Short mmCIF file of C-alpha atoms in Angstrom, two decimals:
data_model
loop_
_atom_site.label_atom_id
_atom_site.label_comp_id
_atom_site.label_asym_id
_atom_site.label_seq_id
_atom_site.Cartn_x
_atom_site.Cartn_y
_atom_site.Cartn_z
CA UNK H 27 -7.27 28.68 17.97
CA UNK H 28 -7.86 25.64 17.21
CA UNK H 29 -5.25 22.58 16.06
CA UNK H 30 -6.76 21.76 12.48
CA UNK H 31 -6.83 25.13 11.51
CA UNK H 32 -3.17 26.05 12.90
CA UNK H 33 -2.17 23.04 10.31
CA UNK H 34 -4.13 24.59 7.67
CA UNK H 35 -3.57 28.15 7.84
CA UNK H 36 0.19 28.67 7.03
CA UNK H 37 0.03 26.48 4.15
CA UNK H 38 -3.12 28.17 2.71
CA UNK H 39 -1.00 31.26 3.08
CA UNK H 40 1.95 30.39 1.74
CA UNK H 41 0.63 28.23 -1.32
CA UNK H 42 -0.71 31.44 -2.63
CA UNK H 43 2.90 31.85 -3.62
CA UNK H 44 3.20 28.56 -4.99
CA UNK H 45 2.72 27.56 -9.00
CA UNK H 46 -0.29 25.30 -9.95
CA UNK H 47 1.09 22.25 -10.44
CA UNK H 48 1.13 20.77 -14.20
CA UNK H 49 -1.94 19.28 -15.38
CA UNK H 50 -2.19 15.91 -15.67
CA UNK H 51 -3.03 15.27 -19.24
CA UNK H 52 0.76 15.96 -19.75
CA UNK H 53 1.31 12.63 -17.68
CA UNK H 54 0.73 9.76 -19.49
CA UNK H 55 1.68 5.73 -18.35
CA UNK H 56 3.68 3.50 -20.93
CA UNK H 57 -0.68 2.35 -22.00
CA UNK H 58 -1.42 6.19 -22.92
CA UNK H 59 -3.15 6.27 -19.34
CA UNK H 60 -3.45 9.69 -17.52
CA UNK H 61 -1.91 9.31 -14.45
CA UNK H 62 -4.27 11.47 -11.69
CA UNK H 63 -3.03 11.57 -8.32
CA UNK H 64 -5.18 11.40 -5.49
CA UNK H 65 -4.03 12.04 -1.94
CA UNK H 66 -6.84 10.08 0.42
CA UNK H 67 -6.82 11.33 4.17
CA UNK H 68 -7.08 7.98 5.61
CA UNK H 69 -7.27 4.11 3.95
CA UNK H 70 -10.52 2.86 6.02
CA UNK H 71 -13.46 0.46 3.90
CA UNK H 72 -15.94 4.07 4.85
CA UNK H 73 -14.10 4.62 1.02
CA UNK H 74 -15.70 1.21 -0.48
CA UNK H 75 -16.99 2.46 -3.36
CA UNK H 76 -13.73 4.05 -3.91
CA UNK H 77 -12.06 1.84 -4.17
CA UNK H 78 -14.48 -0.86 -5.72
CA UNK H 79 -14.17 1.58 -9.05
CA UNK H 80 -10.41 1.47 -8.72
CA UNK H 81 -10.50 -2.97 -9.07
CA UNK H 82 -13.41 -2.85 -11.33
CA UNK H 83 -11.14 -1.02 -13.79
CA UNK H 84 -14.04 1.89 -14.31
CA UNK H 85 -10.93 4.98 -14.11
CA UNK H 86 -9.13 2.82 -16.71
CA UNK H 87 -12.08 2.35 -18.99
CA UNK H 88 -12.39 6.49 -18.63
CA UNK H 89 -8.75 6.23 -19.67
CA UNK H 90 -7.25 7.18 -15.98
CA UNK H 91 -4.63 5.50 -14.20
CA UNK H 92 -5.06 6.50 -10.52
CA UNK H 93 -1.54 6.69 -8.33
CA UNK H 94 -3.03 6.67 -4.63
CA UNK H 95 -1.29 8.26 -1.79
CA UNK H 96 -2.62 8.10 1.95
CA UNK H 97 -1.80 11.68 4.74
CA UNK H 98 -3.03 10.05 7.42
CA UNK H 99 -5.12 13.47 8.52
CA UNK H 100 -6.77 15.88 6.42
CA UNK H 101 -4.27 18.48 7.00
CA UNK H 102 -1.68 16.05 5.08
CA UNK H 103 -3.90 15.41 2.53
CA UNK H 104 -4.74 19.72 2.16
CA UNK H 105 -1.34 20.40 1.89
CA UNK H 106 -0.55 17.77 -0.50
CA UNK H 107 -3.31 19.26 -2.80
CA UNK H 108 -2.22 22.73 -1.87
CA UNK H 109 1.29 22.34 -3.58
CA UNK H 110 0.61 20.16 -6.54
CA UNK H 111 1.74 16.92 -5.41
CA UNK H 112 -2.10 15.86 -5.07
CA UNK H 113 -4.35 16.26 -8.16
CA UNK H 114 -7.36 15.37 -6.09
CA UNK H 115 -8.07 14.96 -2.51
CA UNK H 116 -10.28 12.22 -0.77
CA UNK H 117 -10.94 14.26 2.51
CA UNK H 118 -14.09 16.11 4.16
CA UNK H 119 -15.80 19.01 3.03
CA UNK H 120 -14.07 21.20 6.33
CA UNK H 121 -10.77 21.37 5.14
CA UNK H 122 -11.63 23.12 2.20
CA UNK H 123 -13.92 25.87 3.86
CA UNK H 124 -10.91 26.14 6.11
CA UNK H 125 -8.67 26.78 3.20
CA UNK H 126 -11.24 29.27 1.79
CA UNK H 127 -12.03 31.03 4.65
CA UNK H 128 -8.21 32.63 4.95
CA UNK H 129 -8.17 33.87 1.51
CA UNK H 130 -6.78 31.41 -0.80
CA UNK H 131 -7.47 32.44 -4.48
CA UNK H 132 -6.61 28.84 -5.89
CA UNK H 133 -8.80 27.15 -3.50
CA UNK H 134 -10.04 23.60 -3.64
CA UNK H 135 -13.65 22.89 -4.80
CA UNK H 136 -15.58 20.06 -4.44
CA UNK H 137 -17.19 18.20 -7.91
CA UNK H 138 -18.20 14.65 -6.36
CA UNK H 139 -19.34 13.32 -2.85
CA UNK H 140 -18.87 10.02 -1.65
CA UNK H 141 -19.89 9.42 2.30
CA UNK H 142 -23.18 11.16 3.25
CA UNK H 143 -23.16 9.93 6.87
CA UNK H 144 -20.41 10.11 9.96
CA UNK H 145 -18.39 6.57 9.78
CA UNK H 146 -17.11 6.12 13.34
CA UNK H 147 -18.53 4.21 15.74
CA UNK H 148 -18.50 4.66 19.96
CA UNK H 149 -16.63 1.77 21.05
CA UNK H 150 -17.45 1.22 25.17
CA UNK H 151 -14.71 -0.38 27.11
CA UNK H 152 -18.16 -2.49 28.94
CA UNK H 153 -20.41 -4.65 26.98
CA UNK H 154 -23.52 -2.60 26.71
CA UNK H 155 -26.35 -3.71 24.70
CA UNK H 156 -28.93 -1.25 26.31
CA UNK H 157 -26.27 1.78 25.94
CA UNK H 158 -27.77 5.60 25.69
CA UNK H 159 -25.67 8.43 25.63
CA UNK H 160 -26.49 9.35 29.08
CA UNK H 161 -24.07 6.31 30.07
CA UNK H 162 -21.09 9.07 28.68
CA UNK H 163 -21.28 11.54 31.59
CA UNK H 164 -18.66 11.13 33.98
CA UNK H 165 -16.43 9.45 31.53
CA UNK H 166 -13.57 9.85 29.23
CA UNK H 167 -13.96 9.20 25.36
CA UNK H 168 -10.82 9.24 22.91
CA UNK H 169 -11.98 11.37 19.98
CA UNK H 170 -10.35 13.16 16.98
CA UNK H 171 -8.36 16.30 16.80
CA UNK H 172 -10.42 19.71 17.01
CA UNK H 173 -11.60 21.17 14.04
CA UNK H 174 -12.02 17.66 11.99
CA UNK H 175 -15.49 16.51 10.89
CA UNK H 176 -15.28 13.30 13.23
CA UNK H 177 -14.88 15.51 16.56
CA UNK H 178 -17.32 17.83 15.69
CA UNK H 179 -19.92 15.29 14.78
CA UNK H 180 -19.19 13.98 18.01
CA UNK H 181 -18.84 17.04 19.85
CA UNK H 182 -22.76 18.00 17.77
CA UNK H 183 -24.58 14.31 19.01
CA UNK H 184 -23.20 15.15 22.64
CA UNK H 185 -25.11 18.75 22.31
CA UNK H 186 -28.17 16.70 20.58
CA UNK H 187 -27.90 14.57 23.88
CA UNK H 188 -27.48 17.36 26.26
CA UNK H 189 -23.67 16.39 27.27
CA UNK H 190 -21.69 19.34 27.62
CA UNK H 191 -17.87 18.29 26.61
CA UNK H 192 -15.86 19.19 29.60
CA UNK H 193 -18.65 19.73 32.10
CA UNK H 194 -20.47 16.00 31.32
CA UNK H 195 -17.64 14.02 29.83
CA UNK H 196 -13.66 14.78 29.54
CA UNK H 197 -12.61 14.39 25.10
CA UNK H 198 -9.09 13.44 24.25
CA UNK H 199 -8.04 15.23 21.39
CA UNK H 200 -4.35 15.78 21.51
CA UNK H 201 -3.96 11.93 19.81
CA UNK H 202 -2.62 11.02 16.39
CA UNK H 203 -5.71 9.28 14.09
CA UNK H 204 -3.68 5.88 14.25
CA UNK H 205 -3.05 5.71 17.47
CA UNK H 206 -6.26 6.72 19.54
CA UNK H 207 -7.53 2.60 18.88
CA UNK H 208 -4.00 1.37 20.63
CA UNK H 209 -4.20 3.93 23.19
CA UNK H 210 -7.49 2.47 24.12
CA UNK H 211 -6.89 -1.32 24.27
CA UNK H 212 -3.52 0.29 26.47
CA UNK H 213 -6.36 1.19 28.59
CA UNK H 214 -7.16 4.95 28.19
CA UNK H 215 -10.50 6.07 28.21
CA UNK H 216 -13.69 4.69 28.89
CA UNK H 217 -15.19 4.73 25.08
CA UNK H 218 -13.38 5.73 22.03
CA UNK H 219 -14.57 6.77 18.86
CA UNK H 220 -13.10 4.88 15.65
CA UNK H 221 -13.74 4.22 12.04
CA UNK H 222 -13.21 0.58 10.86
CA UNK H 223 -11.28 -1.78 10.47
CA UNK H 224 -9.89 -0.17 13.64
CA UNK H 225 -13.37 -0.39 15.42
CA UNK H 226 -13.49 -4.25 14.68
CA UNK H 227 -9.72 -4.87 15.74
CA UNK H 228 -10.48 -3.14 19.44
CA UNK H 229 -13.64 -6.09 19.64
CA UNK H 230 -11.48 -8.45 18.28
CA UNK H 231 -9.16 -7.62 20.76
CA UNK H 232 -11.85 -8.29 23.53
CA UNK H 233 -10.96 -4.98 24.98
CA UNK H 234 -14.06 -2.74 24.04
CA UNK H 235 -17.76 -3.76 22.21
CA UNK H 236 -19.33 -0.76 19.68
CA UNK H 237 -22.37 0.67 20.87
CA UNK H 238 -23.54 3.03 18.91
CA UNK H 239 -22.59 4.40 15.11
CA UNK H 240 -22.70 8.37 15.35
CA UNK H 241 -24.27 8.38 11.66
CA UNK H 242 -27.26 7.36 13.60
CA UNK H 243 -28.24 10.56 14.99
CA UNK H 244 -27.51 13.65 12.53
CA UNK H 245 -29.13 13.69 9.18
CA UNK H 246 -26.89 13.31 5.49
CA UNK H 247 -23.70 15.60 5.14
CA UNK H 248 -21.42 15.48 1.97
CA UNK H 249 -18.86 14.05 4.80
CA UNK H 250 -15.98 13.19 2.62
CA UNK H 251 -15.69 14.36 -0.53
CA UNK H 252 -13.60 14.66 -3.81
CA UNK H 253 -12.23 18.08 -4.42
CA UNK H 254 -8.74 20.05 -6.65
CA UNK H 255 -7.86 23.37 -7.29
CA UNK H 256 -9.96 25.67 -9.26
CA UNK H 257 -6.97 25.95 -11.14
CA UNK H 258 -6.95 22.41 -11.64
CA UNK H 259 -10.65 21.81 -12.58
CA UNK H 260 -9.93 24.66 -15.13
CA UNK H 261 -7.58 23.23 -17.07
CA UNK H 262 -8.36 19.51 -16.69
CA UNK H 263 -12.09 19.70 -16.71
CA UNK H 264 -12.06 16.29 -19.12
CA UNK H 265 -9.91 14.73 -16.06
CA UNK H 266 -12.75 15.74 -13.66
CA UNK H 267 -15.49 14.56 -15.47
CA UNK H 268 -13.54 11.06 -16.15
CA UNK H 269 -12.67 10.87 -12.77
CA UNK H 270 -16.27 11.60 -11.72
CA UNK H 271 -17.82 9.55 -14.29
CA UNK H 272 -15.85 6.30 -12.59
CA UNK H 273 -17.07 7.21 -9.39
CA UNK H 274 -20.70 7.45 -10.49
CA UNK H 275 -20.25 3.47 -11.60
CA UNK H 276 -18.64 2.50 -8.58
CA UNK H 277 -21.21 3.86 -5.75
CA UNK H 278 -24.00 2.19 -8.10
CA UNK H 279 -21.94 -0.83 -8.10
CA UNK H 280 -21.55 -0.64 -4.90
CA UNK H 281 -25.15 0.19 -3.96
CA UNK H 282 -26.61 -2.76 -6.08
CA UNK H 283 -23.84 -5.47 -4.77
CA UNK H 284 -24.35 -7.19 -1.66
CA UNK H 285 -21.20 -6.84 1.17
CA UNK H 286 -19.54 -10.26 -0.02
CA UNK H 287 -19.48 -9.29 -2.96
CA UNK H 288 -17.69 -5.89 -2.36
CA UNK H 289 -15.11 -7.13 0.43
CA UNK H 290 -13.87 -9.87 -2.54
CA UNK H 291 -13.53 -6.85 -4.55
CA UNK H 292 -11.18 -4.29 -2.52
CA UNK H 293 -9.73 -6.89 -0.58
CA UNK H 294 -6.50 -5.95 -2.34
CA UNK H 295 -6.50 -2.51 -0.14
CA UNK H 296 -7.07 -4.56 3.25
CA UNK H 297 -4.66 -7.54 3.33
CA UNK H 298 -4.28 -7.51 6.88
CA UNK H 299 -8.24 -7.91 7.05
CA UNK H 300 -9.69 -11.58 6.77
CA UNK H 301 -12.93 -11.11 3.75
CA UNK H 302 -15.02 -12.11 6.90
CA UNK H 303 -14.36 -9.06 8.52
CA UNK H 304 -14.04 -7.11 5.28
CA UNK H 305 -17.81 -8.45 5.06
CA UNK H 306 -18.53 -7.64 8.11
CA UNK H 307 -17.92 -3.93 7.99
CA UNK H 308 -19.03 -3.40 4.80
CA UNK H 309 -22.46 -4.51 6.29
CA UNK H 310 -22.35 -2.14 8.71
CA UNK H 311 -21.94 0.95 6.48
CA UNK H 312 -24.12 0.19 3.77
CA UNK H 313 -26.74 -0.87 6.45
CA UNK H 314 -26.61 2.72 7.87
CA UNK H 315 -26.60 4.71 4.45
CA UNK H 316 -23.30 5.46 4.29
CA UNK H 317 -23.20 5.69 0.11
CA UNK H 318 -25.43 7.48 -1.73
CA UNK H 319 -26.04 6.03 -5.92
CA UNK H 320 -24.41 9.17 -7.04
CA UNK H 321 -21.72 11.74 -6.40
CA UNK H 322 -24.07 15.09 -6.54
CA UNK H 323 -23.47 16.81 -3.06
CA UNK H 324 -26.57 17.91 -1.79
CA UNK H 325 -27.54 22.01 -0.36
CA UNK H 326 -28.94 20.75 3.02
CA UNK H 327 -26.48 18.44 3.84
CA UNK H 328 -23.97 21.41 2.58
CA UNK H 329 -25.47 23.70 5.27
CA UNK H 330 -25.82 21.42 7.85
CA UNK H 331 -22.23 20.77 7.91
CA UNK H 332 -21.96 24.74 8.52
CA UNK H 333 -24.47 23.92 11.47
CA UNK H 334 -22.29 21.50 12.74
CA UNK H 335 -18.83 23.10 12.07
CA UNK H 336 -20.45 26.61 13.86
CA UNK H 337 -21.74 24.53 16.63
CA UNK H 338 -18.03 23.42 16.89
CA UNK H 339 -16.81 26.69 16.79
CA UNK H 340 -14.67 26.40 13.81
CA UNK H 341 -16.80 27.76 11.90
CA UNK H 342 -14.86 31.83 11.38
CA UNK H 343 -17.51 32.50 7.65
CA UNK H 344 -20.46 30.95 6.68
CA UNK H 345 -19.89 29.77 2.80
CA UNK H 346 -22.19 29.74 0.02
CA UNK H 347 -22.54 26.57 -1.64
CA UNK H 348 -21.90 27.71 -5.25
CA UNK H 349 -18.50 28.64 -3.74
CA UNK H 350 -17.31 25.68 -2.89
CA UNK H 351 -18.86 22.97 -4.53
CA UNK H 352 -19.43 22.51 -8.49
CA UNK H 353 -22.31 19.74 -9.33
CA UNK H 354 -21.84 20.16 -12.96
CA UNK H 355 -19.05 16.68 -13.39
CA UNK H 356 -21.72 14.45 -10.65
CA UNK H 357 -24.49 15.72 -12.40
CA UNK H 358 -22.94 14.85 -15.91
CA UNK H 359 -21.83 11.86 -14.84
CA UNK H 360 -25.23 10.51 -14.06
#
């Protein structure tokens, strides 16, 4: 059994026993602002137009005050929406087919999408501009815990390749999320895969060059996404659509400003980031698709996920879209 889903699985059992947690719309701020709570799984600029909404004021104008926690894993993040202490969750589409696959009535369903594509990059410990994947085999690459979306993206464009994970190339996955970039410049591994800033910081650093971005080889996947409780949704569903209706300004915002323009804008989330490199990264991800102009998740991607999660073998049910995911606020919003 795999370590993702030993996080998740007590939890999802035991939660059944827990009490939805009160609905926000009895939570107001000294302005008569509902106060939402979001639990995000990890602070990285991937989240741009996130946060961009958030500094552009578009929750407040929907009459939202957004408190923002970060769990540092999407297990953390699960369990904070699990017991009420997290309205909404910022984390990928996996954890809640996890959740829903062992039975939880009061499972989380996802109303907006905000990355489409995989947003870590292969950093190489060499400087190699002519890099292909067959360069792996033989080597040692730092990747994420089992059962997340980042190692099984990775573990899916090895297959794509032909590279067999512990026949072609040895995966380290028994490292925290913030500490596989410092393990790396300590000198494990030959390549590592990491999401910026952390990506940036290793070539800073002088100790590794990226080679490759792993969006670049599978096609769009709702890969992190906004999801509560059915319970939640249920009672709150003017929450939702608020919530959703900000979003829906800040990926067009995002998607019609150039990457100056956003870095001045959530610089306030990165102050140990210079705008330069803020710019810099930005660039990256919009120039490989990361955003789409809307928060509608899309069937395909939906299913390809599946693909990708089975490949994995994380995968224990197949889920029907309907399910899981509720279009109705994204396509509102629009």
């Amino acid at each position: 059994m795999k370590i993702l889903k030993r996080l998740f699985m007590p939890m999802a059992l035991v939660m059944v026993f827990v009490l939805a947690a009160c609905g926000s719309s009895d939570n107001q701020n000294e302005d008569g602002l509902i106060i939402v709570n979001v639990n995000e799984v990890v602070r990285s600029v991937f989240y741009a137009p996130f946060y961009a909404a958030v500094e552009l004021g578009f929750f407040e104008d929907e009459g939202l005050e957004i408190v923002l926690e970060t769990g540092q894993g999407a297990d953390r993040s699960m369990v904070a929406l699990i017991s009420g202490d997290a309205d909404i969750g910022l984390m990928g589409t996996e954890a809640a087919i996890y959740v829903y696959n062992e039975g939880r009535i009061d499972h989380a369903m996802v109303f907006a999408q905000l990355t489409q594509r995989a947003g870590n990059f292969l950093v190489s410990r060499e400087y190699n501009p002519n890099f292909t994947w067959d360069d792996v085999r033989g080597k040692t690459i730092i990747g994420g815990r089992p059962g997340g979306m980042p190692q099984m993206v990775l573990e899916y464009v090895l297959y794509l390749h032909g590279i067999t994970p512990g026949v072609d190339v040895e995966i380290i996955t028994n490292l925290a999320f913030t500490t596989t970039a410092g393990a790396f410049v300590g000198g494990i591994g030959d390549f590592t895969a990491e999401f910026d800033p952390a990506a940036l910081e290793i070539e800073h650093s002088g100790h590794g060059q990226v080679v490759t971005g792993l969006a670049n080889y599978t096609g769009a996947i709702p890969y992190t996404v906004f999801m509560a409780n059915r319970s939640f949704i249920a009672e709150n569903p003017e929450i939702i659509q608020s919530f959703t209706n900000a979003m829906q300004r800040g990926m067009v915002w995002t998607a019609e400003h150039s990457p100056a323009e956003i870095a001045n804008v959530i610089a306030p989330f990165f102050s140990h980031n210079s705008l330069e490199d803020l710019t810099f990264i930005v660039n990256r991800y919009q120039s490989q698709d990361t955003w789409q102009v809307d928060p509608i998740v899309n069937h395909a991607g939906f299913y390809l996920l599946q693909d990708i999660m089975e490949h994995g073998g994380e995968l224990s049910n197949r889920v029907h879209f309907d399910v899981l995911v509720d279009n109705t606020f994204a396509e509102n919003a629009q």
